[in-house]
Short mmCIF file of C-alpha atoms in Angstrom, two decimals:
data_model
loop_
_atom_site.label_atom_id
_atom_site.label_comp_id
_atom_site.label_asym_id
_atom_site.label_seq_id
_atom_site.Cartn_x
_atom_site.Cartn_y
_atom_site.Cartn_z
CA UNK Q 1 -52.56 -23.07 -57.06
CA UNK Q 2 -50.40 -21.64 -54.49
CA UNK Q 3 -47.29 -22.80 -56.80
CA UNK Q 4 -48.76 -21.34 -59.65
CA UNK Q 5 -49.19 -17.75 -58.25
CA UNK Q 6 -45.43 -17.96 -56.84
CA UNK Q 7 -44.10 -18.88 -60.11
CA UNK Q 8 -45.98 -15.97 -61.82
CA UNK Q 9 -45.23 -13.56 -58.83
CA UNK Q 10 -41.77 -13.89 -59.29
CA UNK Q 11 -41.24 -13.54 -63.14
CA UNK Q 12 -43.39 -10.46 -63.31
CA UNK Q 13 -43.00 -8.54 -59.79
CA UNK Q 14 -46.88 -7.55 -60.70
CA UNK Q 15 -49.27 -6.73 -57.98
CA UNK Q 16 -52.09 -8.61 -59.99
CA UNK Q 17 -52.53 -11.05 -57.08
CA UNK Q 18 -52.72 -8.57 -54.26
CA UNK Q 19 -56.77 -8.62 -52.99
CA UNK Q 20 -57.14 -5.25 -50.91
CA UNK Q 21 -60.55 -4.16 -49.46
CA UNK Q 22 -61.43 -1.09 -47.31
CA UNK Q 23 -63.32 -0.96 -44.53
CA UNK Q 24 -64.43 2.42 -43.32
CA UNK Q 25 -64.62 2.74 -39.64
CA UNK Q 26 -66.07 5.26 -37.00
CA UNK Q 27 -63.95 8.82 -37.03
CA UNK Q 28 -62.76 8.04 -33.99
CA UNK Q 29 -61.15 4.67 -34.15
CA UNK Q 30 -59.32 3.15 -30.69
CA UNK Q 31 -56.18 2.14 -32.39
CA UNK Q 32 -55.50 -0.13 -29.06
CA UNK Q 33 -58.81 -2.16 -29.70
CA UNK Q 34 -58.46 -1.70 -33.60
CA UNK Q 35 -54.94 -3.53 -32.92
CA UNK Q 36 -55.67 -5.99 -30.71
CA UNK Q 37 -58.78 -7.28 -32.87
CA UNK Q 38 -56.01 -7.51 -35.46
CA UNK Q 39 -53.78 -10.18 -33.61
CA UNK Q 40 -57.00 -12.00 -32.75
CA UNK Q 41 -57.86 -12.49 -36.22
CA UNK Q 42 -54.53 -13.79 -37.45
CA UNK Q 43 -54.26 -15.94 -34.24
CA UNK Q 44 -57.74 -17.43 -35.45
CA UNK Q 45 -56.47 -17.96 -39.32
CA UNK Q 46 -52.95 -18.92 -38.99
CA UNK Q 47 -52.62 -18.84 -42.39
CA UNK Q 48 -52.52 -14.80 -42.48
CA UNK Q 49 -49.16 -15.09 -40.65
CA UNK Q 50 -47.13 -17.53 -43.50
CA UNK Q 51 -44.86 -17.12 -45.92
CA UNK Q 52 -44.22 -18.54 -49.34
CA UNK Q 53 -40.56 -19.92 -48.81
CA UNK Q 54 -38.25 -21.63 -52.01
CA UNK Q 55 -38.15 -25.70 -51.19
CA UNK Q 56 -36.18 -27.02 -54.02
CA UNK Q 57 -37.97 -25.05 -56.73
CA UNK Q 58 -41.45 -25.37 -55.28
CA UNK Q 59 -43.73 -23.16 -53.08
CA UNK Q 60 -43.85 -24.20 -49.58
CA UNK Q 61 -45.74 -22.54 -46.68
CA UNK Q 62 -43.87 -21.80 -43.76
CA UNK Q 63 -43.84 -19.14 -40.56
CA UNK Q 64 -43.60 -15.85 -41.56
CA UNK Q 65 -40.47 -14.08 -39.91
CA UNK Q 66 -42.98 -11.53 -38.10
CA UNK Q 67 -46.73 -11.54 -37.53
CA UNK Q 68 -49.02 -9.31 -39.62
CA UNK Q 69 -50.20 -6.20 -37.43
CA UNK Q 70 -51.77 -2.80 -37.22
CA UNK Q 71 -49.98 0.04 -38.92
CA UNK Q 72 -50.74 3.42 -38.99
CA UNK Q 73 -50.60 5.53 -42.25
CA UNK Q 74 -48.08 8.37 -41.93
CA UNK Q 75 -49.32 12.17 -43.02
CA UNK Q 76 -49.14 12.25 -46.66
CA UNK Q 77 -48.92 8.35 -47.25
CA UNK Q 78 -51.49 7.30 -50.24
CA UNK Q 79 -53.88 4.42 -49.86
CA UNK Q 80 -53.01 3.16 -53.76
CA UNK Q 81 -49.56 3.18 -53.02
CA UNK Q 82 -50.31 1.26 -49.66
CA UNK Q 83 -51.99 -1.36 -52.11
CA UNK Q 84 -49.21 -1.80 -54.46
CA UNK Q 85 -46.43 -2.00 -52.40
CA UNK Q 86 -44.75 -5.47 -52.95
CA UNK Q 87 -45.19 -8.73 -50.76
CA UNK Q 88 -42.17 -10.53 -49.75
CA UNK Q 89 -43.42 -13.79 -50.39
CA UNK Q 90 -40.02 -15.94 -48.94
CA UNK Q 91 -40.49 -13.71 -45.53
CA UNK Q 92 -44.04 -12.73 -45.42
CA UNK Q 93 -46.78 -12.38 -43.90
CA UNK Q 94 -49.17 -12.00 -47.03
CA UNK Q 95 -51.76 -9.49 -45.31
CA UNK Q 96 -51.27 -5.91 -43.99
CA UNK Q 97 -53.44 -4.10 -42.10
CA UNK Q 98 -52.81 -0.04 -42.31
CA UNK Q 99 -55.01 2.66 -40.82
CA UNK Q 100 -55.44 5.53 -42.98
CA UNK Q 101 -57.69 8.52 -40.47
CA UNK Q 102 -61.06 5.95 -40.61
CA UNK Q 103 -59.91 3.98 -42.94
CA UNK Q 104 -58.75 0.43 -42.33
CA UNK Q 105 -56.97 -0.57 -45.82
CA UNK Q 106 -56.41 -4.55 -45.58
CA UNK Q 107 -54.07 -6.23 -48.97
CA UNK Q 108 -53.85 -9.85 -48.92
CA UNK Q 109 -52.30 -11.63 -51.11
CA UNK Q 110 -53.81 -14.21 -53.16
CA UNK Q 111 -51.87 -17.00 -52.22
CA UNK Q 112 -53.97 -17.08 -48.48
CA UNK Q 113 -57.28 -15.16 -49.84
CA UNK Q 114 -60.24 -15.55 -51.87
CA UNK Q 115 -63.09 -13.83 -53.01
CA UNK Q 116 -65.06 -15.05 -50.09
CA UNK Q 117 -62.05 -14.54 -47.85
CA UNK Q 118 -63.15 -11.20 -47.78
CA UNK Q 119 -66.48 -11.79 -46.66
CA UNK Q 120 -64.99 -14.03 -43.37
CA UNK Q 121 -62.40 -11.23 -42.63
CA UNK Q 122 -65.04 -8.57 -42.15
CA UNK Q 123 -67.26 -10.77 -40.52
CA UNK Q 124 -64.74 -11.91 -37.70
CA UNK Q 125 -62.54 -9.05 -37.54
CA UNK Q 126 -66.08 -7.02 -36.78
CA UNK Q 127 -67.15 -9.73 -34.04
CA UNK Q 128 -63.67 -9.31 -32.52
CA UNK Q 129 -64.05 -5.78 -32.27
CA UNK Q 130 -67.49 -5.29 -30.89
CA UNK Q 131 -66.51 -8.45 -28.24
CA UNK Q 132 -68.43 -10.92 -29.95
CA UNK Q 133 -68.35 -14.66 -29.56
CA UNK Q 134 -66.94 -16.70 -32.90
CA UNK Q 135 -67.03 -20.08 -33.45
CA UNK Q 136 -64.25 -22.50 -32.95
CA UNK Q 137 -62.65 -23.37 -36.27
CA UNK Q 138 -60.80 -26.90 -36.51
CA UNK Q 139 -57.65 -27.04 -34.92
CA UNK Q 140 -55.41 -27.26 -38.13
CA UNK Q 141 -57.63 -25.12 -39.99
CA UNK Q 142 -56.17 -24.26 -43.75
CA UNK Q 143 -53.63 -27.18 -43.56
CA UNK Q 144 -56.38 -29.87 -42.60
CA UNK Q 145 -58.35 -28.91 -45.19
CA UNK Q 146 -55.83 -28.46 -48.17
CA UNK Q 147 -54.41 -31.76 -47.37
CA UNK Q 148 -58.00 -33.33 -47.98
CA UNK Q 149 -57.77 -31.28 -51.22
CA UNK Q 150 -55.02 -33.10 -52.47
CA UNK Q 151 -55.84 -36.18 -51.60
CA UNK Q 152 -58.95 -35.83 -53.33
CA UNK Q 153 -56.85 -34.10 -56.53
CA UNK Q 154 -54.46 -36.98 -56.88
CA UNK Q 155 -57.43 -39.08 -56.99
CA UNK Q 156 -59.20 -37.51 -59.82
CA UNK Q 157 -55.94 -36.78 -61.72
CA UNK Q 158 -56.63 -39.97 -64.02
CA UNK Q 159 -60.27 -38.83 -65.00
CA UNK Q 160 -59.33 -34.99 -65.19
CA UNK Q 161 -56.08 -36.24 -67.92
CA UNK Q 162 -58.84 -37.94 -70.09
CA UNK Q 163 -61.18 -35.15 -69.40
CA UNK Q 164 -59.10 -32.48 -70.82
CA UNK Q 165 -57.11 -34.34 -72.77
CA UNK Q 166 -59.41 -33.21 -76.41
CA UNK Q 167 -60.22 -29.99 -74.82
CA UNK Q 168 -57.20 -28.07 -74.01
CA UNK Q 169 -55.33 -26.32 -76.61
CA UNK Q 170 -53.05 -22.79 -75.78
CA UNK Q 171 -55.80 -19.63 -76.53
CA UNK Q 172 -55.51 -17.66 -79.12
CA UNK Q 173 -55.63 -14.00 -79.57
CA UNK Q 174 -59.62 -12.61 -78.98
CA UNK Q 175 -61.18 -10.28 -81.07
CA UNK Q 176 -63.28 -7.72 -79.02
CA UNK Q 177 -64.56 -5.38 -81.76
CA UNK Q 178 -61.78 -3.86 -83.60
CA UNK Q 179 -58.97 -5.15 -80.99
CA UNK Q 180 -57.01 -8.30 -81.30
CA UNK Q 181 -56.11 -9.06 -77.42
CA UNK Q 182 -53.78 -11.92 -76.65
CA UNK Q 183 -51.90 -11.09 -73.52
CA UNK Q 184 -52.00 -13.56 -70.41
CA UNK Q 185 -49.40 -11.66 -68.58
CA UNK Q 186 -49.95 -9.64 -65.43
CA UNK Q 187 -49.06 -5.86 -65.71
CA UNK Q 188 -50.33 -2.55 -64.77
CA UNK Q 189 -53.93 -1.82 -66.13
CA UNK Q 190 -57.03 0.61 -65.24
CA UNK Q 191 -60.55 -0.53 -64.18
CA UNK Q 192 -64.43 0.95 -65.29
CA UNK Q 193 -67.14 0.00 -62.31
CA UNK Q 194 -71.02 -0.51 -63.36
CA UNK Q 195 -73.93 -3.09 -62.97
CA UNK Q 196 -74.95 -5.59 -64.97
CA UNK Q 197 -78.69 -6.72 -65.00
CA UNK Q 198 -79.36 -9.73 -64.25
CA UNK Q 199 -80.38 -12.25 -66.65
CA UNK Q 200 -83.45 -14.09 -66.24
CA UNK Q 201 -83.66 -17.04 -68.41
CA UNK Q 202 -85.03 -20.35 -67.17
CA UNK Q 203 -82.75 -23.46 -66.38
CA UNK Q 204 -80.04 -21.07 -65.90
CA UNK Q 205 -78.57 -19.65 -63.16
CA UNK Q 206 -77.46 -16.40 -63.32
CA UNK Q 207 -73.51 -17.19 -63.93
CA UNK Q 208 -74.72 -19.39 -66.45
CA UNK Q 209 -76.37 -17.15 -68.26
CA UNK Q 210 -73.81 -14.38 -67.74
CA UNK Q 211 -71.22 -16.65 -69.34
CA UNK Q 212 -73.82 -17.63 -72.02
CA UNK Q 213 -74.04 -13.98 -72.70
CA UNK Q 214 -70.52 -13.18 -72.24
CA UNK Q 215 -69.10 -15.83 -74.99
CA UNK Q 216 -72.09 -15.46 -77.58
CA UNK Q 217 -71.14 -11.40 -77.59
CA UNK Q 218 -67.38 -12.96 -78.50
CA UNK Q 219 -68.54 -14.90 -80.88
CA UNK Q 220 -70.40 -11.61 -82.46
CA UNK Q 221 -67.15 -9.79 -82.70
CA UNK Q 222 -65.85 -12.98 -84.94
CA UNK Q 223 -64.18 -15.40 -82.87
CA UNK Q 224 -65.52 -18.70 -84.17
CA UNK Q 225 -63.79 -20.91 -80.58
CA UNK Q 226 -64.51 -18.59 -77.66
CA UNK Q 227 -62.53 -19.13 -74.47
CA UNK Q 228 -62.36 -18.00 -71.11
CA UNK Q 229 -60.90 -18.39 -67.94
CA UNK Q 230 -63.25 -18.47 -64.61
CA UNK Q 231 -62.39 -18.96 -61.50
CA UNK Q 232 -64.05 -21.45 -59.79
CA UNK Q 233 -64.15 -22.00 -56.18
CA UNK Q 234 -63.55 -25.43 -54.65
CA UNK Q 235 -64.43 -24.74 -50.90
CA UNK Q 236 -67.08 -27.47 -49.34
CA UNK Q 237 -69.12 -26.60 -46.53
CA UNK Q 238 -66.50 -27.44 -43.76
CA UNK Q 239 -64.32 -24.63 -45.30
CA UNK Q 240 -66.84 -22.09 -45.20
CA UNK Q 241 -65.93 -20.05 -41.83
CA UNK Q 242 -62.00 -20.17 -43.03
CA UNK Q 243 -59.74 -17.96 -44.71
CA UNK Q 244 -57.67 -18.86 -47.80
CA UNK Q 245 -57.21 -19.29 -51.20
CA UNK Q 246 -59.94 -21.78 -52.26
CA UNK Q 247 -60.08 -21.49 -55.94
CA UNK Q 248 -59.12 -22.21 -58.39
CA UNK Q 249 -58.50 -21.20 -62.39
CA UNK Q 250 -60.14 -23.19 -65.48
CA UNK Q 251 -60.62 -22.37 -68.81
CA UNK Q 252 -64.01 -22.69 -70.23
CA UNK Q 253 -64.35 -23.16 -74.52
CA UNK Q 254 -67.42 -23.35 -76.46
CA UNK Q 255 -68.00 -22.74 -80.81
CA UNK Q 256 -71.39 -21.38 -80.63
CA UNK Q 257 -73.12 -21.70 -84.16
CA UNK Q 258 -75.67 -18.57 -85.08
CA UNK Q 259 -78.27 -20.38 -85.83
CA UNK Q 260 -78.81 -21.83 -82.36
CA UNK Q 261 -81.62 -20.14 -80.11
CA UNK Q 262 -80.28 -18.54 -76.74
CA UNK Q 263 -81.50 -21.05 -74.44
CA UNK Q 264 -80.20 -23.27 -76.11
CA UNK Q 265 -76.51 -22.93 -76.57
CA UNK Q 266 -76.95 -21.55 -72.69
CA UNK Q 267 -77.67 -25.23 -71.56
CA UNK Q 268 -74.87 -26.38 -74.13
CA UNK Q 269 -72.73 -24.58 -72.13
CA UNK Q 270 -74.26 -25.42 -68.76
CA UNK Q 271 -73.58 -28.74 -69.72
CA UNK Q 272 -69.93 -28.41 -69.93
CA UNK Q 273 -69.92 -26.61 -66.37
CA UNK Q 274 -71.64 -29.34 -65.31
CA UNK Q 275 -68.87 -31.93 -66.94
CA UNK Q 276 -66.07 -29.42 -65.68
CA UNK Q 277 -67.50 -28.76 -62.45
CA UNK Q 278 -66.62 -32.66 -61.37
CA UNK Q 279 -62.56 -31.15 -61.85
CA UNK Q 280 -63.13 -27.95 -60.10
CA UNK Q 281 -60.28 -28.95 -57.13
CA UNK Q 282 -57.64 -30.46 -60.40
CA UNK Q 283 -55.25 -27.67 -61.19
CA UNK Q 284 -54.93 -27.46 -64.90
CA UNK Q 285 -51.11 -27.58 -65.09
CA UNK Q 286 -51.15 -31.24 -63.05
CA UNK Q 287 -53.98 -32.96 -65.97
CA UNK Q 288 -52.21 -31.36 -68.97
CA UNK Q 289 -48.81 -31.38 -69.08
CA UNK Q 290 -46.83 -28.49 -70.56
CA UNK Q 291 -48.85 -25.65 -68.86
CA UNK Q 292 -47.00 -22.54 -68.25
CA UNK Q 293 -47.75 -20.16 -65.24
CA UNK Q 294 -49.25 -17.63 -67.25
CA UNK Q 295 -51.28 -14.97 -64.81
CA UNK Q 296 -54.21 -15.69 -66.77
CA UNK Q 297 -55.16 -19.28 -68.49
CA UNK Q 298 -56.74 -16.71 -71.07
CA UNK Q 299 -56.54 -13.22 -72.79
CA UNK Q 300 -60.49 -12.72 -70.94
CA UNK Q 301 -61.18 -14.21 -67.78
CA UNK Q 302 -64.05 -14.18 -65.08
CA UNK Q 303 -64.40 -13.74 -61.65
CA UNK Q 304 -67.65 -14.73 -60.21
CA UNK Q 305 -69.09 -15.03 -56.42
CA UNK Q 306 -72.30 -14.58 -55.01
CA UNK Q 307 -71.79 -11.99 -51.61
CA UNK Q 308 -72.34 -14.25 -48.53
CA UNK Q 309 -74.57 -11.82 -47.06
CA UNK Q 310 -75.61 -8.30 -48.07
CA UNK Q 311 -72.88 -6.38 -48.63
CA UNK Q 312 -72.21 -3.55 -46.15
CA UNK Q 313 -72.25 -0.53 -47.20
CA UNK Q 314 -69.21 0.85 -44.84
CA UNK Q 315 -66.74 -2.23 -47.10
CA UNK Q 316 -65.48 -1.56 -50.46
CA UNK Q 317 -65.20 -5.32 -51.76
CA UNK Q 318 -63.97 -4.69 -55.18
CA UNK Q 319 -60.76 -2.42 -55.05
CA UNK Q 320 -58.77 -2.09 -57.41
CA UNK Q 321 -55.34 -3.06 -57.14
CA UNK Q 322 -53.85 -1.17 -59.96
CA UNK Q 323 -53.32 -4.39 -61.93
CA UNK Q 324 -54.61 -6.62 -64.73
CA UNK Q 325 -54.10 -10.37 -65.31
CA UNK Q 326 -54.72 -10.98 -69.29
CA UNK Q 327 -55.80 -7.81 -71.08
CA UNK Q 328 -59.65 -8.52 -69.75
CA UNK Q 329 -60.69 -9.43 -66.19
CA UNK Q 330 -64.10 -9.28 -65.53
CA UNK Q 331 -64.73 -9.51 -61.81
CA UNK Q 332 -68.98 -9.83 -60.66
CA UNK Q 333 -70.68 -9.89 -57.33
CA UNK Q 334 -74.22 -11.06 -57.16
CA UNK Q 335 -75.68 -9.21 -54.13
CA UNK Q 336 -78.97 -10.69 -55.37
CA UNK Q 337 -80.45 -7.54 -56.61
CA UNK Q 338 -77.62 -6.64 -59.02
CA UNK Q 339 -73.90 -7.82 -60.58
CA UNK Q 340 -71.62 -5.34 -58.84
CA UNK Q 341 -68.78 -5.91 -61.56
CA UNK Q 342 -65.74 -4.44 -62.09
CA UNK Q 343 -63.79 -4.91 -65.58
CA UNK Q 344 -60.15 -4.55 -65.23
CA UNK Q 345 -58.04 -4.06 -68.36
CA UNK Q 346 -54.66 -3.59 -69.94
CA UNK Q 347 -53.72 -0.76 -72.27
CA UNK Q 348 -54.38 -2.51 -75.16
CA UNK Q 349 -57.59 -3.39 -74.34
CA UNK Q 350 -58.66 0.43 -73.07
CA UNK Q 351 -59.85 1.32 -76.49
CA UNK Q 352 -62.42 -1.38 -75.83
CA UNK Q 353 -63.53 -1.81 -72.86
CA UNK Q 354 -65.87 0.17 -72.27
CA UNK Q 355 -67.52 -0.62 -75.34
CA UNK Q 356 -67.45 -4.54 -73.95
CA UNK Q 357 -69.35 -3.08 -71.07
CA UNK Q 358 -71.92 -1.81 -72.91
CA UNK Q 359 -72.55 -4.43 -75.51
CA UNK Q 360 -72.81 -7.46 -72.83
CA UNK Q 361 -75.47 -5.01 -71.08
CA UNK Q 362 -77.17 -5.43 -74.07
CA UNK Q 363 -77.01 -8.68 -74.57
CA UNK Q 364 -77.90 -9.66 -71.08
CA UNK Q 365 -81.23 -7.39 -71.22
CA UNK Q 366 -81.96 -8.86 -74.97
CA UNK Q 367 -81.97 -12.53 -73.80
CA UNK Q 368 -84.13 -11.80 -70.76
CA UNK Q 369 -86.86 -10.09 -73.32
CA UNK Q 370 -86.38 -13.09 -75.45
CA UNK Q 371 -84.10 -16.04 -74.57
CA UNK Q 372 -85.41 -18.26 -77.78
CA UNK Q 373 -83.88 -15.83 -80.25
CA UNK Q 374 -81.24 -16.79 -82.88
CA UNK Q 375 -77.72 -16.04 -81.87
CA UNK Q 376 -77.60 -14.33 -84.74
CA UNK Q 377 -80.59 -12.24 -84.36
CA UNK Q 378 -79.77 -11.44 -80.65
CA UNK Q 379 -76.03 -10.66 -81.60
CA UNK Q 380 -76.89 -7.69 -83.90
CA UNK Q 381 -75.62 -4.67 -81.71
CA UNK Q 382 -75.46 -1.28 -82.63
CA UNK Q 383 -72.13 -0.51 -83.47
CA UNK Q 384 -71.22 2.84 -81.80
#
């Protein structure tokens, strides 16, 4: 993963893999304290103060030259442009911290932070602060745990090969009503925020019926082989308190027919999670040979996590980062309520997107009245 992400980083320069969140702190902040709390944290992950260094052509982690800390934001500095500025991955680190007034802006990047990275940071970084007692982690932390990963990769590598060896085939362009999208690459891009309701349809969880609803509203638009990339996380529960980037990028296909009922091409399809599920830790690009590091594994692709706990309201989880991987990246936060989502999306794609927005709505709230009903009853959408 980490490979993959420095290969693509490099061609395209893009900030598509920098993760920023903001937390908004008292007025008055004590920079000293703010500081300190800081160095704790990146003392606790070690992995916030590496680099990305060039071994022969591959990624390796090593020391960064100088340990992530506290900066204050100078009078008339810009918080986007504090997010965008570039990582340098052979020197790191790969996190800043940067105090805007009450602001505390924190960009990652990628290659040492997840989705629930986020949730860990604010959780210790507010113990440290208020003085409060943390766990102990393991002593090697990340690189204990990512070296079980492998092992455990290498030894699935022979199932995963036959696994994906009749289901992988380069995606085409995707037809989102009258666009033809195709781009994988990372690039600059704008972002829409809403909520999605929640689908309730039984023997599906919600992400399963999300992506039920998500790839029978492609099919509507005429694409007879739907596919899109998710990100799927492979932490276990002894990786839970730790910070770093434990997912990882899969594409999922499916050729829904219209005569099927909901439900019914929903468990279709949560039968294949279920199959691709057992590969979740298997890179694609090491079970299918001739893989390029495209930003995206798909022109669409879908970011899904359930919040750890409920999110704060003093955090902004989803920033934006200025940046699009594909022409469509759908990003969704169960809170338990709601979907906070986010739907990032390239130029091409801006004539679009917003009408993507509204038609999955749609969809979502149609299958919850009725989950029996034809595809291709359910799939007739008022065209604005």
């Amino acid at each position: 993963l980490q490979h993959g992400m420095w290969m693509a980083d490099r061609e395209s320069g893009a900030v598509a893999y920098h993760v920023p969140l903001i937390l908004h702190l008292e007025d008055e902040v004590d920079v000293g304290a703010l500081s300190v709390a800081c160095a704790a944290l990146v003392d606790r992950h070690a992995l916030l103060a590496a680099a990305l260094a060039d071994r022969d052509g591959a990624a390796s982690l090593v020391p960064a030259e100088t340990a992530p800390g506290l900066r204050i934001a100078g009078a008339g500095e810009r918080i986007e442009d504090e997010i965008a500025r570039a990582f340098d991955l052979d020197r790191g680190p790969l996190i800043r911290f940067a105090l805007f007034g009450g602001d505390l802006v924190v960009t990652a990047h990628h290659a040492v932070f997840d989705g629930h990275s986020k949730d860990v940071l604010v959780r210790d970084l507010t113990a440290l602060r208020e003085g409060t007692k943390l766990g102990l982690l393991p002593p090697n932390g990340y690189a204990q745990h990512a070296e079980a990963e492998r092992w455990r990769v290498e030894r699935a590598l022979p199932e995963a090969r036959a696994f994906w060896q009749p289901r992988w085939s380069e995606p085409g362009p995707v037809i989102v009503r009258d666009a033809v999208l195709g781009s994988r690459r990372a690039g600059a891009g704008a972002v829409t925020e809403f909520a999605l309701p929640k689908a309730d349809v039984a023997g599906l969880t919600t992400f399963e019926a999300t992506m039920a609803a998500l790839h029978a509203l492609l099919l509507s638009y005429g694409n007879s082989r739907v596919v899109t990339a998710i990100d799927l996380s492979t932490r276990t529960p002894e990786t839970a308190d730790l910070i770093g980037p434990f997912v990882n990028e899969l594409p999922l296909a499916s050729e829904p027919a219209g005569n099927l009922a909901f439900r019914q091409f929903g468990l279709g399809l949560r039968a294949e999670l279920r199959e691709l599920y057992r590969f979740r830790e298997v890179p694609l690009a090491r079970a299918v040979a001739g893989v390029r590091p495209y930003a995206a594994l798909a022109p669409v692709s879908v970011s899904y996590r359930k919040q750890a706990d409920r999110p704060r309201a003093d955090v902004e989880y989803l920033v934006f980062n200025g940046a699009v991987r594909g022409d469509l990246q759908l990003q969704l936060v169960d809170t338990g309520d709601e979907l906070v989502s986010s739907l990032r999306y390239s130029a091409q794609a801006a004539p679009v997107a917003p009408r993507l927005v509204d038609d999955l709505a749609q969809v979502l709230l149609a299958v919850t009245r009725n989950p029996d009903e034809r595809l291709a009853d359910l799939l007739t959408l008022e065209r604005a």
